[in-house]
Amino acid sequence: MKKFFLFFFVLGSLSVAAQTASDTKMNTFISTLMKKMTLDEKIGQLNLVTPGGAVTGSVVSKDVESKIENGQVGGLFGITGPEKIRQAQELAVKNSRLNIPLFFGLDVIHGHKTVMPIPLGLSCSWDLELIEKSARIAAEEATADGLNWAFSPMVDIARDPRWGRIAEGSGEDPYLGSQIAKAMVRGYQGTDISKDNTLIACVKHYALYGAAEGGRDYNTVDMSKVRMYNEYLPPYKAAIEAGVGSIMSSFNVIDGIPASGNKWLLTELLRNQWGFKGLVVSDYTSINEMMNHGLGDLQAVSALSLNAGMDMDMVGEGFLTTLKKSLQQGKVTLQQIETACRRILEAKYRLGLFEDPYRYCNEERAKSVIMSDANRKAAREVAAKSFVLLKNNNQTLPLKKSGTIAVVGPLADSRRNMLGTWSVSGDFDKAVTVLEGIKSAAGPDTKILFAKGANLTNDANLAKHTNVFGMEAPMDGRSPEDMIKEAVDAAAQSDVVVAVVGEAADMTGEASSMANIDLQESQKELLKALVKTGKPIVMVLYNGRPMTLKWESDNMAAILDVWFGGTEGGNAVGDVLFGKYSPSGKLTTSFPYSVGQIPVYHSMLNTGRPYNHEEFAKFKSNYLDIPNEPLYPFGFGLSYTSYSYSDVTLSGTSLKMGQSITASVKVTNTGARDGVETVQLYIRDVVGSISRPMKELKGFKKVALKAGESQTVTFTISSNDLKFYNNALKFVNEPGDYKIFIGGNSVDVKEASFVLGK
Ligand code: BGC
């Protein structure tokens, strides 16, 4: 036994030694290189430019080619393809004085060319292996396409569905968000960043971007440190612990100072407390935007940013054009410039770019890897596992492969909308529509009728704002009445109606906030007319955010939330509707009852005057007109089967510091079909030095259960899992009473109690 440990000890020491030796080699290489670099060349490395393409701001970099040759560019983003990237790399490696290779970055957000479900949908799989695999496939394709840096994962906790970027993250919960952050980083970076199929991930947007006031993009964030540390910061920290190579700062202010110039955030917390060693890049012109925040002119904000700990300036060129002057005037130091430059060179070295700058420019690999059959097959599975079944009356679903089905709705045959927001490399022409997916899954014995039935919206202004990147919300030449009539006629001839409704792809994502998160009137009118036919209606919902669905939940026979499933989304919808997969997704954001309820989330604090959902009482924390609870809670999702949970069995009634306790439940598949259930564990710290959430997610397990099968699911809870940041921001355990809840969502749970002793 001892020998065994000795073996691992020696192995461990050897790998540490190997690491140190390779770091020494890297440091020597970079020091030698930096000795040759002029000040301008050092500043040049801090410049990240885009020659166009996927642009999210008004500025596009100019004279990119000559800047590369002059050593004024450290990296490029927004171009893809091994050939183009080889050409750009040649400019740096052959024509610049010191031949320093460039980075090539891109927003590889949910897949690259084979587009996966939008991140919010992906998170609803609660399947970390699957999530890692989706990032792995994205990295395989992106690196085959010449890239070595992905601006992902986006881990901003978001509790306001008005905010369009809620689509890009993993929802409202810090624990789940942290697990997903780690899985994504593992998927992108693998275990060896120097391989030709791994790239540097970039966790963003550091920090708190999801808490923008009013859900308006880029808006003010103002929150207590206690909330920050306990609820919003954990996913960024988790990504760092998983070894993420880079971090992107956010647009918002924190304690009044924009993130891109916030020294507390970029140095004190990130470097000094968390020990982050990688590189920090600004968001798109976020350094320059500090001028609008009222922090000075371009020179002042650029100096502020470098002083705060920024390494690389995305697009704004404030570093490139002002840092030299700031150095001469003593506003920044040479050491600061050199530190930033070194971090960028280190990342390039780790990628192996100095060894082979064309490592990611292999046309043959691009041909075999990008959009391969295997990747599309995987995307189909990932999509199916991201869908959440919100309602299923009288087992309307799965559908039978016989009779007549009316497929209606503006999204049923809308290839343009299938990929969802932020799929810059995706080709929507290669996406499968829902109509196609249904036709191929339904088989020859089912008659399918199709009618569009409604425009996505009849609001010309909204359509115009949605169509900035292309015709996602076209206005049909026919009148709304004619379109509805066609759909109603189709419904009248059918046994069941599948209504594919929801949002256009770019009604969520960056700068796509919405004050009204109902289904658009045009589509509601269609649904109302369909309801009158008396036919059961299956609503297939495309959405990048939680929506307010009270009327729909009262009137539809079934609701399947499919987010935006990506390239293979349409096929996945077919697979799920006809029962090839039983839905297993669970919500990662609460669906509000009404927009006035926002924010509503499962881990709220109690009030001094708690609301009683059974009976209204004056002078309690409630609304006069609606309940406090969301319409669909966090963790919720049905399947084609049903599950029952036994009471919770604990291994003891108390645990001491440093110990653990186990909690078990027997979960039984009580239905007639096989299924996969996500068993969720929540805790409540009953008495604390600060008010603690009524429920906090602390674990989850996915179990596959055959019809009639039972399985005991056990969670181990250690005293470490019960730690939180107290009022002094110390991460502590506090002895006392705890509650434990286990169930299939955050509301329907079995409860037990234990005591944490000293
Ligand atoms: C977004 C980032 C993105 C960057 C580069 C910005 O506007 O906020 O998420 O990575 O553009 O495209």
PDB file of C-alpha atoms and ligand atoms in Angstrom, residues 54-57 77 106-107 109 151-152 154 165 168 204-205 209 218 248 251 282-284 314 422 510, ligand 1:
ATOM      1  CA  ALA A  54     -19.028  39.222 -36.990  1.00  0.00           C
ATOM      2  CA  VAL A  55     -19.177  42.676 -35.527  1.00  0.00           C
ATOM      3  CA  THR A  56     -21.087  43.717 -32.447  1.00  0.00           C
ATOM      4  CA  GLY A  57     -20.046  47.334 -32.249  1.00  0.00           C
ATOM      5  CA  PHE A  77     -10.874  37.814 -34.532  1.00  0.00           C
ATOM      6  CA  LEU A 106     -13.967  33.929 -32.527  1.00  0.00           C
ATOM      7  CA  ASP A 107     -17.296  33.723 -30.792  1.00  0.00           C
ATOM      8  CA  ILE A 109     -20.569  30.000 -28.482  1.00  0.00           C
ATOM      9  CA  PHE A 151     -14.831  33.624 -26.611  1.00  0.00           C
ATOM     10  CA  SER A 152     -16.790  31.178 -24.501  1.00  0.00           C
ATOM     11  CA  MET A 154     -20.450  32.871 -21.031  1.00  0.00           C
ATOM     12  CA  ARG A 165     -28.242  37.637 -23.321  1.00  0.00           C
ATOM     13  CA  GLU A 168     -26.060  32.784 -23.862  1.00  0.00           C
ATOM     14  CA  LYS A 204     -16.972  35.962 -19.841  1.00  0.00           C
ATOM     15  CA  HIS A 205     -18.251  38.513 -19.054  1.00  0.00           C
ATOM     16  CA  TYR A 209     -23.070  41.392 -16.521  1.00  0.00           C
ATOM     17  CA  TYR A 218     -24.844  47.080 -21.065  1.00  0.00           C
ATOM     18  CA  MET A 248     -13.161  38.786 -20.886  1.00  0.00           C
ATOM     19  CA  PHE A 251     -19.399  46.219 -20.098  1.00  0.00           C
ATOM     20  CA  SER A 282     -11.591  43.628 -22.796  1.00  0.00           C
ATOM     21  CA  ASP A 283     -14.971  43.237 -24.388  1.00  0.00           C
ATOM     22  CA  TYR A 284     -15.619  44.867 -27.746  1.00  0.00           C
ATOM     23  CA  MET A 314     -10.504  44.385 -28.136  1.00  0.00           C
ATOM     24  CA  TRP A 422     -24.703  33.919 -31.605  1.00  0.00           C
ATOM     25  CA  GLU A 510     -26.752  40.728 -27.452  1.00  0.00           C
TER      26      GLU A 510
HETATM   27  C1  BGC B   1     -19.771  40.650 -26.805  1.00  0.00           C
HETATM   28  C2  BGC B   1     -18.850  39.495 -26.490  1.00  0.00           C
HETATM   29  C3  BGC B   1     -18.179  38.993 -27.731  1.00  0.00           C
HETATM   30  C4  BGC B   1     -17.481  40.137 -28.414  1.00  0.00           C
HETATM   31  C5  BGC B   1     -16.736  39.730 -29.662  1.00  0.00           C
HETATM   32  C6  BGC B   1     -19.110  41.690 -27.657  1.00  0.00           C
HETATM   33  O1  BGC B   1     -20.004  42.648 -28.092  1.00  0.00           O
HETATM   34  O2  BGC B   1     -20.230  41.208 -25.608  1.00  0.00           O
HETATM   35  O3  BGC B   1     -19.559  38.479 -25.860  1.00  0.00           O
HETATM   36  O4  BGC B   1     -17.287  37.964 -27.420  1.00  0.00           O
HETATM   37  O5  BGC B   1     -18.433  41.116 -28.761  1.00  0.00           O
HETATM   38  O6  BGC B   1     -17.569  39.422 -30.701  1.00  0.00           O
END
